[in-house]
Short mmCIF file of C-alpha atoms and ligand atoms in Angstrom, two decimals:
data_model
loop_
_atom_site.label_atom_id
_atom_site.label_comp_id
_atom_site.label_asym_id
_atom_site.label_seq_id
_atom_site.Cartn_x
_atom_site.Cartn_y
_atom_site.Cartn_z
CA MET A 1 13.76 -19.72 -25.20
CA ASN A 2 14.34 -17.73 -21.98
CA ILE A 3 11.35 -18.13 -19.31
CA LYS A 4 10.07 -14.92 -18.36
CA ALA A 5 7.97 -13.74 -15.44
CA LEU A 6 4.10 -14.33 -15.83
CA ASN A 7 2.04 -11.55 -17.29
CA GLY A 8 1.01 -9.18 -14.54
CA PHE A 9 3.60 -10.45 -12.21
CA LYS A 10 6.64 -8.18 -11.57
CA ASP A 11 10.02 -8.41 -10.18
CA ILE A 12 10.89 -5.60 -8.04
CA LEU A 13 14.66 -4.78 -8.70
CA PRO A 14 17.30 -3.03 -6.50
CA GLY A 15 16.92 0.58 -7.31
CA GLU A 16 13.08 0.45 -7.04
CA VAL A 17 13.03 -1.72 -3.97
CA GLU A 18 14.59 1.21 -1.97
CA LEU A 19 11.25 3.10 -2.54
CA TRP A 20 9.20 0.37 -1.50
CA GLN A 21 11.26 0.10 1.69
CA ARG A 22 10.79 3.84 2.37
CA LEU A 23 7.03 3.48 1.82
CA GLU A 24 6.70 0.49 4.27
CA THR A 25 8.77 2.08 6.94
CA LEU A 26 6.73 5.34 6.78
CA ALA A 27 3.58 3.45 6.78
CA ARG A 28 4.71 1.38 9.66
CA ASP A 29 5.73 4.30 11.47
CA ILE A 30 2.17 6.12 10.96
CA PHE A 31 0.22 2.87 11.83
CA ALA A 32 2.35 2.80 15.24
CA ARG A 33 1.07 6.33 15.81
CA PHE A 34 -2.25 5.40 15.71
CA ASN A 35 -1.59 2.29 17.92
CA PHE A 36 -1.96 -0.46 15.08
CA SER A 37 -0.37 -4.03 15.66
CA GLU A 38 0.89 -5.98 12.86
CA ILE A 39 -0.80 -9.50 11.84
CA ARG A 40 0.90 -11.79 9.25
CA LEU A 41 -1.58 -13.94 7.26
CA PRO A 42 -1.32 -16.83 4.94
CA ILE A 43 -1.77 -16.38 1.18
CA LEU A 44 -3.76 -19.42 0.38
CA GLU A 45 -7.21 -19.58 2.11
CA LYS A 46 -10.31 -21.77 1.39
CA THR A 47 -12.21 -20.33 -1.60
CA ASP A 48 -15.50 -20.34 0.34
CA LEU A 49 -13.97 -17.59 2.64
CA PHE A 50 -13.74 -15.06 -0.25
CA ALA A 51 -16.99 -16.00 -1.73
CA ARG A 52 -18.82 -15.31 1.41
CA ALA A 53 -16.90 -12.33 2.43
CA ILE A 54 -16.56 -10.44 -0.89
CA GLY A 55 -19.89 -11.74 -2.41
CA GLU A 56 -20.46 -14.25 -5.10
CA ALA A 57 -21.75 -11.56 -7.70
CA THR A 58 -18.61 -9.50 -7.57
CA ASP A 59 -16.09 -9.27 -10.33
CA ILE A 60 -13.46 -10.46 -7.86
CA VAL A 61 -15.15 -13.64 -7.16
CA GLU A 62 -16.90 -14.32 -10.40
CA LYS A 63 -13.89 -13.94 -12.66
CA GLU A 64 -10.37 -12.72 -11.09
CA MET A 65 -9.57 -15.29 -8.31
CA TYR A 66 -6.74 -17.67 -8.73
CA THR A 67 -8.29 -20.78 -7.48
CA PHE A 68 -7.04 -24.32 -7.31
CA VAL A 69 -10.48 -25.98 -8.41
CA ASP A 70 -9.38 -29.56 -7.10
CA LYS A 71 -8.35 -28.21 -3.75
CA GLN A 72 -10.89 -25.61 -3.07
CA VAL A 73 -8.39 -22.99 -2.06
CA THR A 74 -7.58 -19.58 -3.29
CA MET A 75 -4.78 -17.21 -3.41
CA ARG A 76 -6.00 -14.21 -1.46
CA PRO A 77 -7.45 -11.37 -3.69
CA GLU A 78 -7.62 -9.04 -0.80
CA ALA A 79 -6.75 -9.10 3.01
CA THR A 80 -9.73 -8.17 4.90
CA ALA A 81 -11.49 -11.67 4.43
CA SER A 82 -8.21 -13.48 5.60
CA LEU A 83 -7.72 -10.97 8.53
CA LEU A 84 -11.28 -11.41 9.79
CA ARG A 85 -10.94 -15.27 9.54
CA ALA A 86 -7.92 -15.07 11.67
CA TYR A 87 -9.54 -12.70 14.10
CA ILE A 88 -12.54 -14.98 14.53
CA GLU A 89 -10.27 -18.20 14.56
CA HIS A 90 -8.23 -16.91 17.46
CA GLY A 91 -10.79 -15.19 19.34
CA LEU A 92 -9.02 -11.93 19.31
CA HIS A 93 -12.25 -10.11 20.50
CA VAL A 94 -11.97 -11.68 23.77
CA GLN A 95 -8.61 -10.35 24.38
CA LYS A 96 -9.38 -6.60 23.52
CA PRO A 97 -12.83 -5.30 22.65
CA VAL A 98 -11.26 -2.99 19.86
CA GLN A 99 -8.60 -4.56 17.83
CA ARG A 100 -6.41 -2.25 15.53
CA LEU A 101 -4.48 -4.51 13.04
CA PHE A 102 -2.60 -4.06 10.09
CA THR A 103 -1.05 -6.21 7.43
CA ILE A 104 1.27 -5.95 4.43
CA GLY A 105 1.62 -8.18 1.49
CA PRO A 106 0.92 -9.47 -2.01
CA MET A 107 -2.83 -10.08 -3.29
CA PHE A 108 -3.78 -11.91 -6.46
CA ARG A 109 -6.52 -11.05 -9.00
CA HIS A 110 -6.53 -12.30 -12.60
CA GLU A 111 -7.36 -8.85 -14.14
CA ARG A 112 -6.21 -7.50 -17.33
CA PRO A 113 -2.86 -5.98 -16.59
CA GLN A 114 -1.99 -2.54 -17.38
CA LYS A 115 -0.04 0.55 -15.78
CA GLY A 116 -0.96 0.34 -12.06
CA ARG A 117 -2.79 -2.89 -12.38
CA LEU A 118 -1.12 -6.24 -11.79
CA ARG A 119 -2.06 -9.79 -11.07
CA GLN A 120 0.13 -9.94 -8.10
CA PHE A 121 0.00 -6.52 -6.33
CA HIS A 122 0.79 -5.43 -2.74
CA GLN A 123 -1.33 -3.86 -0.16
CA MET A 124 -1.00 -2.24 3.25
CA ASP A 125 -4.22 -3.01 4.82
CA VAL A 126 -5.57 -1.70 8.17
CA GLU A 127 -8.50 -2.79 10.12
CA VAL A 128 -10.33 -1.55 13.18
CA LEU A 129 -12.61 -4.25 14.76
CA GLY A 130 -15.09 -3.72 17.44
CA SER A 131 -16.07 0.08 17.19
CA THR A 132 -18.97 1.81 15.59
CA SER A 133 -17.94 5.17 16.49
CA PRO A 134 -17.83 7.58 13.58
CA ARG A 135 -14.66 8.99 14.95
CA VAL A 136 -12.83 5.77 14.01
CA ASP A 137 -14.11 6.29 10.42
CA ALA A 138 -12.71 9.87 10.42
CA GLU A 139 -9.55 8.57 12.02
CA MET A 140 -8.89 5.96 9.28
CA MET A 141 -9.30 8.46 6.68
CA ALA A 142 -7.21 11.07 8.47
CA MET A 143 -4.47 8.36 8.86
CA GLY A 144 -4.40 7.39 5.22
CA ALA A 145 -4.54 11.06 4.33
CA MET A 146 -1.38 11.77 6.77
CA LEU A 147 0.50 8.77 5.08
CA LEU A 148 -0.08 10.38 1.60
CA ALA A 149 0.60 13.91 2.61
CA GLU A 150 3.90 12.70 4.33
CA LEU A 151 4.77 10.88 1.16
CA GLY A 152 4.45 14.20 -0.54
CA LEU A 153 1.37 13.02 -2.76
CA SER A 154 -1.40 15.08 -3.44
CA VAL A 155 -4.46 12.75 -3.50
CA SER A 156 -8.13 13.61 -2.88
CA LEU A 157 -10.46 11.67 -0.72
CA GLU A 158 -14.00 10.92 -1.85
CA MET A 159 -16.73 9.29 0.43
CA ASN A 160 -20.11 7.86 0.33
CA SER A 161 -22.42 6.14 2.78
CA LEU A 162 -23.87 2.86 1.64
CA GLY A 163 -26.44 2.55 4.43
CA CYS A 164 -27.40 -0.72 6.26
CA PRO A 165 -29.51 -3.47 6.06
CA VAL A 166 -32.42 -1.26 7.21
CA CYS A 167 -32.43 1.40 4.72
CA ARG A 168 -30.64 -0.31 1.65
CA PRO A 169 -33.40 -2.57 0.42
CA GLY A 170 -35.58 0.60 -0.01
CA PHE A 171 -32.89 2.14 -2.06
CA ARG A 172 -32.37 -0.93 -4.16
CA THR A 173 -36.04 -1.06 -4.95
CA SER A 174 -36.15 2.47 -6.04
CA LEU A 175 -32.76 2.00 -7.93
CA LEU A 176 -34.12 -1.26 -9.70
CA ALA A 177 -37.14 0.78 -10.91
CA PHE A 178 -34.93 3.45 -12.20
CA LEU A 179 -32.65 0.96 -14.09
CA ASP A 180 -35.47 -0.84 -15.59
CA GLU A 181 -36.66 2.11 -17.47
CA ARG A 182 -32.90 2.61 -18.70
CA HIS A 183 -32.24 -1.05 -19.42
CA GLN A 184 -31.65 -0.66 -22.95
CA GLY A 185 -29.06 2.02 -22.66
CA LEU A 186 -26.72 0.00 -20.39
CA CYS A 187 -23.59 -1.94 -21.34
CA ASP A 188 -23.94 -5.76 -21.41
CA ASP A 189 -22.17 -6.11 -17.99
CA CYS A 190 -24.64 -3.78 -16.50
CA LYS A 191 -27.77 -5.35 -18.17
CA ARG A 192 -26.69 -8.48 -16.35
CA ARG A 193 -25.56 -6.63 -13.10
CA SER A 194 -29.04 -4.74 -12.85
CA SER A 195 -30.52 -7.94 -11.41
CA THR A 196 -27.55 -9.53 -9.58
CA ASN A 197 -25.91 -6.38 -8.25
CA PRO A 198 -27.75 -3.26 -9.22
CA LEU A 199 -25.63 -0.86 -7.14
CA ARG A 200 -22.47 -1.83 -9.19
CA VAL A 201 -24.19 -0.21 -12.15
CA LEU A 202 -23.63 3.22 -10.41
CA ASP A 203 -20.01 2.95 -10.79
CA CYS A 204 -19.75 1.32 -14.11
CA LYS A 205 -16.77 3.14 -16.04
CA ASN A 206 -18.62 2.71 -19.25
CA PRO A 207 -19.62 6.21 -20.46
CA LYS A 208 -23.08 4.93 -21.84
CA CYS A 209 -23.75 3.68 -18.43
CA ARG A 210 -22.56 6.88 -16.73
CA GLU A 211 -24.78 8.98 -18.72
CA GLN A 212 -27.77 6.74 -17.91
CA VAL A 213 -27.14 6.91 -14.01
CA LEU A 214 -26.50 10.60 -13.75
CA GLU A 215 -30.11 11.07 -12.40
CA ALA A 216 -30.32 7.89 -10.56
CA PRO A 217 -31.41 7.91 -6.99
CA SER A 218 -28.86 8.57 -4.12
CA LEU A 219 -28.29 6.45 -1.23
CA LEU A 220 -27.27 9.36 0.65
CA GLU A 221 -31.12 10.59 0.43
CA HIS A 222 -32.41 6.97 1.47
CA LEU A 223 -30.31 6.66 4.58
CA CYS A 224 -32.23 5.64 7.89
CA ALA A 225 -31.82 7.89 10.87
CA ASP A 226 -29.01 5.86 12.13
CA CYS A 227 -27.11 5.84 9.06
CA ALA A 228 -27.57 9.60 8.67
CA ASP A 229 -26.35 10.41 12.14
CA HIS A 230 -23.23 8.20 11.50
CA LEU A 231 -22.53 9.92 8.34
CA SER A 232 -22.97 13.42 10.14
CA GLY A 233 -20.48 12.05 13.02
CA VAL A 234 -18.04 11.04 10.30
CA GLN A 235 -18.19 14.34 8.61
CA GLU A 236 -17.92 16.27 11.89
CA GLY A 237 -14.77 14.29 12.90
CA LEU A 238 -13.25 14.88 9.35
CA GLU A 239 -13.71 18.41 9.69
CA GLN A 240 -12.23 18.54 13.23
CA LEU A 241 -9.17 16.58 12.01
CA GLY A 242 -8.86 19.08 8.99
CA VAL A 243 -9.24 16.25 6.44
CA GLN A 244 -10.51 17.43 3.10
CA TYR A 245 -12.99 15.25 1.16
CA SER A 246 -15.94 15.35 -1.08
CA LEU A 247 -19.08 13.30 -1.14
CA ASN A 248 -19.50 10.97 -4.09
CA LYS A 249 -22.96 9.42 -4.30
CA PHE A 250 -21.95 7.02 -7.13
CA MET A 251 -19.12 5.35 -5.11
CA VAL A 252 -20.26 1.78 -4.70
CA ARG A 253 -16.93 -0.23 -4.51
CA GLY A 254 -16.29 -3.62 -5.98
CA LEU A 255 -16.84 -5.78 -2.63
CA ASP A 256 -20.29 -6.58 -1.37
CA TYR A 257 -19.34 -6.31 2.42
CA TYR A 258 -19.49 -2.61 2.98
CA THR A 259 -22.11 -0.98 5.08
CA ARG A 260 -22.38 2.89 5.78
CA THR A 261 -18.97 4.69 5.15
CA THR A 262 -16.94 3.78 2.10
CA PHE A 263 -14.03 5.81 0.72
CA GLU A 264 -11.42 6.05 -1.87
CA PHE A 265 -8.12 8.04 -2.02
CA ILE A 266 -8.05 9.23 -5.80
CA THR A 267 -5.25 10.41 -7.92
CA GLY A 268 -5.49 12.23 -11.36
CA ASP A 269 -2.01 11.09 -12.42
CA LEU A 270 -2.31 7.32 -13.00
CA GLY A 271 -4.90 7.32 -15.65
CA ALA A 272 -7.52 4.68 -15.37
CA GLN A 273 -6.17 3.27 -12.09
CA ALA A 274 -7.17 6.20 -10.05
CA ALA A 275 -7.66 4.61 -6.73
CA VAL A 276 -4.34 4.50 -4.73
CA GLY A 277 -6.46 3.33 -1.56
CA ALA A 278 -9.91 2.47 -0.63
CA GLY A 279 -11.92 0.92 2.22
CA GLY A 280 -14.95 1.19 4.27
CA ARG A 281 -17.27 -0.14 7.11
CA TYR A 282 -18.46 -3.69 7.22
CA ASP A 283 -20.66 -3.97 10.08
CA GLY A 284 -22.02 -7.25 9.22
CA LEU A 285 -19.27 -9.18 7.93
CA ILE A 286 -17.52 -10.66 11.12
CA GLU A 287 -21.00 -12.34 11.99
CA GLN A 288 -21.75 -13.38 8.42
CA LEU A 289 -18.39 -15.24 8.59
CA GLY A 290 -19.36 -16.82 11.94
CA GLY A 291 -17.70 -14.66 14.34
CA PRO A 292 -19.24 -12.97 17.41
CA ARG A 293 -22.42 -11.11 17.00
CA GLY A 294 -22.67 -7.45 16.41
CA VAL A 295 -19.01 -6.68 16.21
CA PRO A 296 -18.48 -4.01 13.63
CA GLY A 297 -15.56 -3.18 11.50
CA ILE A 298 -13.83 -0.64 9.26
CA GLY A 299 -10.59 -0.51 7.11
CA PHE A 300 -8.90 0.31 4.12
CA ALA A 301 -6.14 -0.93 1.91
CA LEU A 302 -3.53 1.20 -0.07
CA GLY A 303 -2.07 -0.30 -3.49
CA MET A 304 1.73 -0.36 -3.14
CA GLU A 305 2.42 -0.39 -6.84
CA ARG A 306 0.23 2.74 -7.50
CA LEU A 307 2.19 4.66 -4.64
CA VAL A 308 5.38 3.74 -5.88
CA LEU A 309 4.45 4.82 -9.43
CA LEU A 310 3.42 8.29 -8.11
CA LEU A 311 6.50 8.52 -6.12
CA GLN A 312 8.56 7.60 -9.14
CA GLN A 313 6.55 10.23 -11.17
CA LYS A 314 7.34 12.99 -8.95
CA GLU A 315 10.88 11.88 -9.15
CA ALA A 316 11.30 11.56 -5.54
CA GLU A 317 14.91 10.93 -5.35
CA LEU A 318 15.30 7.46 -5.76
CA THR A 319 16.64 7.16 -2.16
CA ALA A 320 20.11 7.82 -2.08
CA SER A 321 21.63 4.19 -1.67
CA GLY A 322 21.60 4.27 2.05
CA VAL A 323 25.44 3.82 1.85
CA ASP A 324 27.52 5.98 4.44
CA LEU A 325 30.92 5.73 2.97
CA PHE A 326 32.87 4.56 -0.07
CA VAL A 327 36.19 3.29 0.50
CA ALA A 328 38.57 4.00 -2.53
CA GLY A 329 42.03 2.15 -2.31
CA LEU A 330 44.73 3.02 -4.83
CA GLY A 331 47.25 0.24 -5.29
CA GLU A 332 47.44 -3.22 -3.72
CA GLN A 333 48.97 -2.09 -0.21
CA SER A 334 45.98 0.48 0.15
CA SER A 335 43.39 -1.93 -1.15
CA ARG A 336 44.58 -4.60 1.40
CA TYR A 337 44.29 -1.93 4.34
CA GLY A 338 40.89 -0.76 2.87
CA PHE A 339 39.51 -4.17 2.93
CA GLY A 340 40.16 -4.66 6.52
CA LEU A 341 39.15 -1.41 7.47
CA THR A 342 35.92 -1.64 5.36
CA HIS A 343 35.09 -4.89 7.34
CA ALA A 344 35.83 -3.07 10.80
CA LEU A 345 33.46 -0.10 9.76
CA ARG A 346 30.74 -2.45 8.88
CA THR A 347 31.17 -4.29 12.14
CA GLY A 348 30.64 -1.12 13.74
CA GLY A 349 27.30 -0.67 11.97
CA MET A 350 28.28 1.43 9.00
CA ARG A 351 27.06 0.88 5.42
CA VAL A 352 30.30 0.83 3.43
CA VAL A 353 31.08 0.13 -0.33
CA MET A 354 34.66 -0.54 -1.30
CA ASP A 355 35.84 -1.54 -5.03
CA LEU A 356 37.57 -4.72 -5.04
CA GLU A 357 38.30 -4.69 -8.81
CA GLY A 358 41.55 -2.35 -8.48
CA ARG A 359 39.81 0.39 -10.74
CA SER A 360 41.35 3.89 -11.31
CA LEU A 361 40.62 6.49 -8.53
CA LYS A 362 38.64 8.36 -11.52
CA SER A 363 36.42 5.33 -12.06
CA GLN A 364 36.01 4.70 -8.33
CA MET A 365 34.77 8.32 -7.84
CA LYS A 366 32.49 7.91 -10.54
CA GLN A 367 31.16 4.98 -8.96
CA ALA A 368 30.64 6.78 -5.41
CA GLY A 369 28.93 9.53 -7.34
CA LYS A 370 26.48 7.28 -8.83
CA LEU A 371 25.82 5.84 -5.34
CA GLY A 372 25.16 9.13 -3.91
CA VAL A 373 27.43 8.62 -0.97
CA PRO A 374 28.13 11.26 1.32
CA TYR A 375 31.57 10.55 2.03
CA VAL A 376 34.61 8.80 0.12
CA LEU A 377 37.72 7.69 1.93
CA ILE A 378 40.72 7.90 -0.27
CA LEU A 379 43.64 5.69 0.45
CA GLY A 380 46.55 6.50 -1.72
CA GLU A 381 49.93 4.61 -1.46
CA ASN A 382 52.15 7.39 -0.38
CA GLU A 383 49.66 8.80 2.23
CA LEU A 384 49.21 5.33 3.58
CA ALA A 385 52.88 4.94 3.92
CA GLU A 386 52.84 8.14 6.09
CA GLY A 387 49.76 6.84 8.22
CA LYS A 388 47.33 9.33 6.66
CA ALA A 389 44.15 9.24 4.50
CA VAL A 390 41.88 11.67 2.75
CA LEU A 391 37.93 12.04 3.77
CA ARG A 392 36.23 13.72 1.14
CA ASN A 393 32.79 15.28 1.65
CA MET A 394 31.05 14.74 -1.57
CA ALA A 395 28.31 17.53 -1.17
CA THR A 396 30.71 20.33 -0.28
CA GLN A 397 33.85 18.95 -2.08
CA GLU A 398 35.86 19.46 0.97
CA GLN A 399 38.68 17.21 1.83
CA GLN A 400 40.20 16.71 5.19
CA GLU A 401 43.25 14.74 6.07
CA LEU A 402 42.92 11.80 8.68
CA LEU A 403 45.41 10.34 10.81
CA LEU A 404 45.17 6.52 10.58
CA GLN A 405 45.76 5.08 14.13
CA ASP A 406 45.00 1.59 15.01
CA GLU A 407 41.97 0.26 13.33
CA ALA A 408 39.52 0.73 16.48
CA SER A 409 40.50 4.38 16.65
CA THR A 410 40.02 5.07 13.20
CA VAL A 411 36.85 3.40 12.91
CA GLN A 412 35.67 5.45 15.91
CA THR A 413 36.88 8.64 14.33
CA LEU A 414 35.27 7.95 10.89
CA VAL A 415 31.95 7.02 12.76
CA ALA A 416 31.91 10.35 14.64
CA LEU A 417 32.94 12.40 11.47
CA ILE A 418 30.32 10.84 9.36
CA SER A 419 27.52 10.86 11.79
CA ALA A 420 28.36 14.46 12.59
P1 HAM B 1 -9.89 -2.71 -3.23
O1 HAM B 1 -10.48 -1.48 -3.62
O2 HAM B 1 -10.07 -3.81 -4.12
O3 HAM B 1 -10.29 -2.97 -1.70
O4 HAM B 1 -8.37 -2.58 -3.34
C1 HAM B 1 -7.67 -1.55 -2.42
C2 HAM B 1 -6.43 -0.84 -3.26
O5 HAM B 1 -5.65 -1.90 -3.84
C3 HAM B 1 -6.98 -0.17 -4.56
O6 HAM B 1 -7.49 1.10 -4.19
C4 HAM B 1 -5.68 -0.23 -5.49
O7 HAM B 1 -5.00 0.81 -5.07
C5 HAM B 1 -5.22 -1.57 -4.76
N1 HAM B 1 -5.34 -2.56 -5.86
C6 HAM B 1 -6.61 -3.23 -6.01
N2 HAM B 1 -6.33 -4.19 -7.23
C7 HAM B 1 -5.10 -3.93 -7.88
C8 HAM B 1 -4.35 -4.42 -8.82
N3 HAM B 1 -4.84 -5.50 -9.60
N4 HAM B 1 -3.20 -4.02 -9.08
C9 HAM B 1 -2.64 -2.94 -8.37
N5 HAM B 1 -3.22 -2.40 -7.31
C10 HAM B 1 -4.33 -2.92 -7.03
C11 HAM B 1 -9.88 -3.95 -0.97
O8 HAM B 1 -9.12 -4.84 -1.39
C12 HAM B 1 -10.38 -3.96 0.37
N6 HAM B 1 -9.97 -5.34 1.16
C13 HAM B 1 -9.95 -2.85 1.17
C14 HAM B 1 -10.54 -2.69 2.51
C15 HAM B 1 -9.79 -2.93 3.68
N7 HAM B 1 -11.72 -2.52 2.77
C16 HAM B 1 -11.87 -2.63 4.30
N8 HAM B 1 -10.71 -2.85 4.51
#
């Protein structure tokens, strides 16, 4: 029996990996435009870190973590907790009052796998630590929206405010009273949650619960003056930057650390896995994890599998292979010459493919077509004897004769022609 990958764990094969690279390159470029620095974090952390950061009564901590029970360690289910652990451990707040950090990598959650939902998945995660300015919230959402727009994806942005320790208890009390009256109409999960984590009932996907909470009290109406001010500052910033959004009073998020702003980038094209990215503010978390007092934070993470699925669905050209030139040699002499020239071109920085199997010209041209290369250098026996070769532009079908000088000059000529 062949051994297969675990359910929910996926290989990313050549052909698809180019899309991942494109996504990552663009993200890095955009993160740099907004002055973010990269941080690389370990995959394994103490279990306690996630229990304290994400919350004991969340789905992630209750049932989705890959934990080595005997070692008390867990494969990270998200990046925020690890990033804050590193921020606190290395005293990064001392170096700079406001840190802008991003990290890219795999996360692990034992969820039921389906399209767009894996057990090992990848996030591009960004965090700003040390600023309460509502402009930062707006900037974060604008940055996410910019990345999605530059990928050519149309995704909507939903936002909510979850208030703070001042206003949330009052809201919780009125929500509990509301849920108490509707207890019988809730799904089993929500019956349980309504006492441990009542806010989660608001975003339960079960249609029964959705109907029950339609008239539920809204946090937006319970915000204290500071939270209300903050929210209007965020809205003003979004308007100034031209970011489209809608308020969703039911958005709660599956992690307990959020305060004030929360947001999700939502697509209608991936069925149930609608969120391609999500995040929010977590003003008390750094302190709660033993860090400096009063240092606020905000961030979000984009799900790379979901973005890649969207890119594939819109048939974004599966990146032309990135090859500059295909060298087609016909016969032993030409192949021998081509073999050396290919190496010299690669040394000169070009991406070159050459067929080393002695196939026919027709089959080599087919191969070049499949790769989507812009140019093919055809080395025929007779032409080579006359010190010539043919360079074919695959897009225009035009061919031009090339005089083969010494290798260095030929490389120079080809680089100039192809990069023109
Ligand atoms: P999250 O909502 O749990 O937030 O995940 C963020 C994104 O990761 C989701 O919107 C989704 O695109 C992707 N994602 C989550 N689970 C899976 C999965 N099983 N398979 C595929 N993709 C998935 C967080 O993780 C927070 N740490 C975000 C954050 C950063 N908040 C503040 N800073």
